[in-house]
Short mmCIF file of C-alpha atoms in Angstrom, two decimals:
data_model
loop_
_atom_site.label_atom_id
_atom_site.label_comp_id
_atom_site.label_asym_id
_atom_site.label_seq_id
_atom_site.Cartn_x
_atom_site.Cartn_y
_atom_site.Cartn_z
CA UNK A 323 0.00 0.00 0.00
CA UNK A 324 1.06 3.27 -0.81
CA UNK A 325 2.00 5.82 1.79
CA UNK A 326 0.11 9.51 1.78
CA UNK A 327 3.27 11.32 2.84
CA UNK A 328 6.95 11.40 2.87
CA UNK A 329 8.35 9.28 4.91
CA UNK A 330 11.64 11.18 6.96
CA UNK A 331 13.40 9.48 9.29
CA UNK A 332 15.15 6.18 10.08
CA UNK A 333 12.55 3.39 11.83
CA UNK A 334 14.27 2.44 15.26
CA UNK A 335 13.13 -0.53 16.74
CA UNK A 336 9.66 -1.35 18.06
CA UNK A 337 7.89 -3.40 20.59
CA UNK A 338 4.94 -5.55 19.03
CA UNK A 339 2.17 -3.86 20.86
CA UNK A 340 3.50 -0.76 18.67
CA UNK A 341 3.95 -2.90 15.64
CA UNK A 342 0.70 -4.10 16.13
CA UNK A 343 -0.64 -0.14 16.22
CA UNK A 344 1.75 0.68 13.26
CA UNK A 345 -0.25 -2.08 10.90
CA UNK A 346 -3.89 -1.47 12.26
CA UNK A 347 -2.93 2.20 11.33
CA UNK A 348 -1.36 1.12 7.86
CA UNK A 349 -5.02 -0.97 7.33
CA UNK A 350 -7.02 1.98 8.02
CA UNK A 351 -5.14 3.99 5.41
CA UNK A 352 -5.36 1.20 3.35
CA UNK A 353 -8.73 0.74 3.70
CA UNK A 354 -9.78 4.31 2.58
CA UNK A 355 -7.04 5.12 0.27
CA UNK A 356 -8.75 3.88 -2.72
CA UNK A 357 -10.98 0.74 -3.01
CA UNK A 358 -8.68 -2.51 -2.13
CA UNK A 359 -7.31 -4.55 -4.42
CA UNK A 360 -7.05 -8.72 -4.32
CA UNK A 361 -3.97 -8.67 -2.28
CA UNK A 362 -5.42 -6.30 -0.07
CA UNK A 363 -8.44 -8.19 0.69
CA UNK A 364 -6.75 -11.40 1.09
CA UNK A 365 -4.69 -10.24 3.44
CA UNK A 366 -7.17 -9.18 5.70
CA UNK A 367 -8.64 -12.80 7.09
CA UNK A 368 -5.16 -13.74 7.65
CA UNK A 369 -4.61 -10.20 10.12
CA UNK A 370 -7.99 -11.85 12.00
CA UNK A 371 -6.58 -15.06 12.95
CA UNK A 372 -4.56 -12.77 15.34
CA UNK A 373 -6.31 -9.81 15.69
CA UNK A 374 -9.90 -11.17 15.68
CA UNK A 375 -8.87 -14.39 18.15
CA UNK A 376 -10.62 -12.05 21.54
CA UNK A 377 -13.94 -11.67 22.32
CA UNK A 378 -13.45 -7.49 23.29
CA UNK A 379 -15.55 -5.65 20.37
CA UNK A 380 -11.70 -4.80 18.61
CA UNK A 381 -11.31 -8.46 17.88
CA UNK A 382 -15.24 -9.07 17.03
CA UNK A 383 -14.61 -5.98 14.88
CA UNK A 384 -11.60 -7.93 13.06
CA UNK A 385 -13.92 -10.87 12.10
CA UNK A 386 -16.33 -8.34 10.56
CA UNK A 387 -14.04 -7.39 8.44
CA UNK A 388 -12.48 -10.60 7.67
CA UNK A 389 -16.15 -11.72 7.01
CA UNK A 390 -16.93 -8.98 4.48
CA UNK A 391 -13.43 -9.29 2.61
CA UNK A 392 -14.32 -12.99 1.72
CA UNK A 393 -18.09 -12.20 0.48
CA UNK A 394 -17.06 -9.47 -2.07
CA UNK A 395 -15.09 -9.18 -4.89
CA UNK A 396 -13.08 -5.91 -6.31
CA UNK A 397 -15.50 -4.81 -9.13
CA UNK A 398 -18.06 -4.67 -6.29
CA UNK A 399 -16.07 -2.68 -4.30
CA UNK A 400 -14.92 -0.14 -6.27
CA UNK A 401 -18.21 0.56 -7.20
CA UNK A 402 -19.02 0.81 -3.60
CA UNK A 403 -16.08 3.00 -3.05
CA UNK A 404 -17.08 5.36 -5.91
CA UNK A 405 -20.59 5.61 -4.71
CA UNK A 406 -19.94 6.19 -1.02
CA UNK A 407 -16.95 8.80 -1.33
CA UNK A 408 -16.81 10.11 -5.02
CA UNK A 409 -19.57 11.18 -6.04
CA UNK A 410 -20.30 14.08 -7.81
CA UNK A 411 -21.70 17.20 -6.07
CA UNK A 412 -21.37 15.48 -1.62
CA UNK A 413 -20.59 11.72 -1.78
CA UNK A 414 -22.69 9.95 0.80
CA UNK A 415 -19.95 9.51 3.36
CA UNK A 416 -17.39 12.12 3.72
CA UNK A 417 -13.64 11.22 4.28
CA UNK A 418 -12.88 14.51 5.81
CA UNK A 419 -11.70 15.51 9.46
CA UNK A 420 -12.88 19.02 8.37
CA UNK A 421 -16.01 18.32 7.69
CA UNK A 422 -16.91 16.13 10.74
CA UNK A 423 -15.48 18.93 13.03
CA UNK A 424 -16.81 21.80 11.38
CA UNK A 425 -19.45 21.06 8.73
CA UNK A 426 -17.49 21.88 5.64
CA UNK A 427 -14.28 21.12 3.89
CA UNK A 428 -10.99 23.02 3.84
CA UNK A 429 -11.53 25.11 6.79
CA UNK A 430 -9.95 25.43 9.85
CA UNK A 431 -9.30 22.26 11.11
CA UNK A 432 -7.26 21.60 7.87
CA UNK A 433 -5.33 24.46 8.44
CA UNK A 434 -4.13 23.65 11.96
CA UNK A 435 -3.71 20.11 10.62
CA UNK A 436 -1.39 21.78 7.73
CA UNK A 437 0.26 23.62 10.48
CA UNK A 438 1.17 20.71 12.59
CA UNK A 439 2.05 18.56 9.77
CA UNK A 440 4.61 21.11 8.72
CA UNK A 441 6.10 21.07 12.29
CA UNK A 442 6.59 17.29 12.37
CA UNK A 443 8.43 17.68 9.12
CA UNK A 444 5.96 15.85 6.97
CA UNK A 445 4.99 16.76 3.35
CA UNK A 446 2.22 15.51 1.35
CA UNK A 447 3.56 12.86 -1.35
CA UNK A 448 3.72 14.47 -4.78
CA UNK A 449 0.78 12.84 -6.89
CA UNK A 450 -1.92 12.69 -4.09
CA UNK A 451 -4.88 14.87 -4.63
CA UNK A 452 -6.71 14.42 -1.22
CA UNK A 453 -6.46 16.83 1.26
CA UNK A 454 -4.25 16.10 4.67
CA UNK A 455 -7.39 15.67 6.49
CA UNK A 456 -8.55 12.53 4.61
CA UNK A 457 -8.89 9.61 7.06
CA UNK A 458 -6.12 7.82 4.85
CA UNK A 459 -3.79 10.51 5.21
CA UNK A 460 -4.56 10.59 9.20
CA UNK A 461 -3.77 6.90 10.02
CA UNK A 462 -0.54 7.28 7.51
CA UNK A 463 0.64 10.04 9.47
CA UNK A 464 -0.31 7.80 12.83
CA UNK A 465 2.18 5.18 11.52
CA UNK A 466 4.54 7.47 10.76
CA UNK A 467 4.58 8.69 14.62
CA UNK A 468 4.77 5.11 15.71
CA UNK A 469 7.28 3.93 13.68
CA UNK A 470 9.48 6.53 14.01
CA UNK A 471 9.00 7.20 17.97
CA UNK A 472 8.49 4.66 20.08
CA UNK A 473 10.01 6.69 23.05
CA UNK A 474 7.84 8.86 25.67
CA UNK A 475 8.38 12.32 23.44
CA UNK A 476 7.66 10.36 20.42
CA UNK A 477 4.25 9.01 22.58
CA UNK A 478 3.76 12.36 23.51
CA UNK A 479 3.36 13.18 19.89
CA UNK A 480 1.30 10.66 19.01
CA UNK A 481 -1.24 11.61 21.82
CA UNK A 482 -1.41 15.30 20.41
CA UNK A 483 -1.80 14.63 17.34
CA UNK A 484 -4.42 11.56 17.41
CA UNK A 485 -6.37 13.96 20.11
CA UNK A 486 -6.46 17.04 17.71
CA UNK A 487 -7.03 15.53 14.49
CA UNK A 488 -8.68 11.78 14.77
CA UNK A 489 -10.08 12.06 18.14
CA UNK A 490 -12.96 14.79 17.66
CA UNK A 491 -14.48 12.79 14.70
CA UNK A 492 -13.95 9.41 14.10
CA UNK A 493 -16.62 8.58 15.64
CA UNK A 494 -19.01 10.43 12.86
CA UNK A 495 -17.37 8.55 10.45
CA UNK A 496 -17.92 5.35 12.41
CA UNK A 497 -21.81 6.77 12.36
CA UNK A 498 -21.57 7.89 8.98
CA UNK A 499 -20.53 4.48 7.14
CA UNK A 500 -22.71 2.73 9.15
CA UNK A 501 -26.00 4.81 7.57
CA UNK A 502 -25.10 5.23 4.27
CA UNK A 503 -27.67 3.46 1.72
CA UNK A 504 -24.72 1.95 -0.58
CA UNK A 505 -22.77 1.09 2.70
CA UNK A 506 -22.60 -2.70 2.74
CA UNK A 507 -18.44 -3.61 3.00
CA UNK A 508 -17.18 -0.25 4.72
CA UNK A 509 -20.24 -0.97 6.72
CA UNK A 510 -18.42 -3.39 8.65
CA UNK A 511 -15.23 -1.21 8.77
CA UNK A 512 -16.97 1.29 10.86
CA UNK A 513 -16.79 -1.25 13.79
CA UNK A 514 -13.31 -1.49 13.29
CA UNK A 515 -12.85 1.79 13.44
CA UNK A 516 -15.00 2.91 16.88
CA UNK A 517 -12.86 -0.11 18.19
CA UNK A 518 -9.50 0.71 17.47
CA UNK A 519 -9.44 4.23 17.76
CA UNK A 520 -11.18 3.37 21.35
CA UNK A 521 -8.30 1.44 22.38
CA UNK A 522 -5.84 4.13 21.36
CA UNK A 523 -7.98 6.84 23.15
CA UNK A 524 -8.01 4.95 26.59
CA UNK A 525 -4.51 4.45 26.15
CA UNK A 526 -3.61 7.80 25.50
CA UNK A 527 -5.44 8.79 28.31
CA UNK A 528 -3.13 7.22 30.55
CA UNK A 529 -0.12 8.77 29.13
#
């Protein structure tokens, strides 16, 4: 899968519980990047025989998924993906942190975002058209921050950033996916979603 944005600085070494966070992050982005291909669908039964193994709603969520990647094929979901989030004129779901927070794109949640992306030293890959405040771009720029610091100021950055710019509206999203008409495979990512980011949330909290 294709990263959203420069990648700058060497990986040091992580724990698993941070490797773990680095690929749940990389499937997000994967997930709403652009419809998935074979590969990318195939892979994701295979991530539930780990992840989905617990009965907590992050590993029911996983089995969803898994669930929904074996019942559909890739011309199905790329028309799914067109209709929920291209669409001419306002797609039924909206990808957007911008939106979600303030009820219309490129305002000023994407410039703070724009701000803060600049002062972590990250640039939007040439070649990408979305904005930074796609949900893609967000769980790209996660990994990043977990992959390249696993220490306590590199924690410290993850917290701010994931409380500023995923925290305030994933949620929607979650809400969003689930009522959409054409929703029937990102349906089941929305649980996914509310789960995950849950996890990281409470965690963060502690921090």
């Amino acid at each position: 899968m294709s990263a959203l944005f420069e990648r700058i600085a060497a990986v040091p070494p992580l724990s698993e519980e941070d490797r773990a966070r680095a690929e749940h992050y990389a499937v997000i982005s994967g997930l709403f990047a652009a419809a998935p291909d074979a590969a990318f669908l195939q892979r994701l039964p295979v991530l539930a025989t780990t992840w989905g193994n617990t009965s907590n709603p992050l590993g029911q969520s996983w089995l969803l998924l898994a669930d929904a990647a074996r019942g559909i094929d890739t011309d199905t979901l790329e028309d799914e993906y067109t209709r929920l989030f291209l669409t001419i004129g306002k797609p039924e779901v909206m990808l957007y942190g911008s939106f979600h927070i303030a009820g219309f794109l490129m305002e000023e949640p994407l410039v703070e975002l724009r701000h803060d992306l600049a002062e972590l030293g990250l640039g939007r890959r040439a070649g990408i058209s979305e904005s930074e405040d796609h949900i893609a771009a967000l769980a790209d720029v996660m990994r990043h921050l977990i992959l390249t610091g696993p220490d306590a100021a590199g924690l410290q950055r993850q917290k701010l950033f994931f409380e500023k710019h995923l925290a305030p509206w994933y949620e929607a999203l979650a809400d969003a996916l689930d009522r959409a008409p054409e929703s029937r495979f990102y349906a089941r990512t929305a649980p996914l979603l509310r789960a995950f980011f849950a996890v990281e949330r409470l965690a963060f909290d502690m921090v």
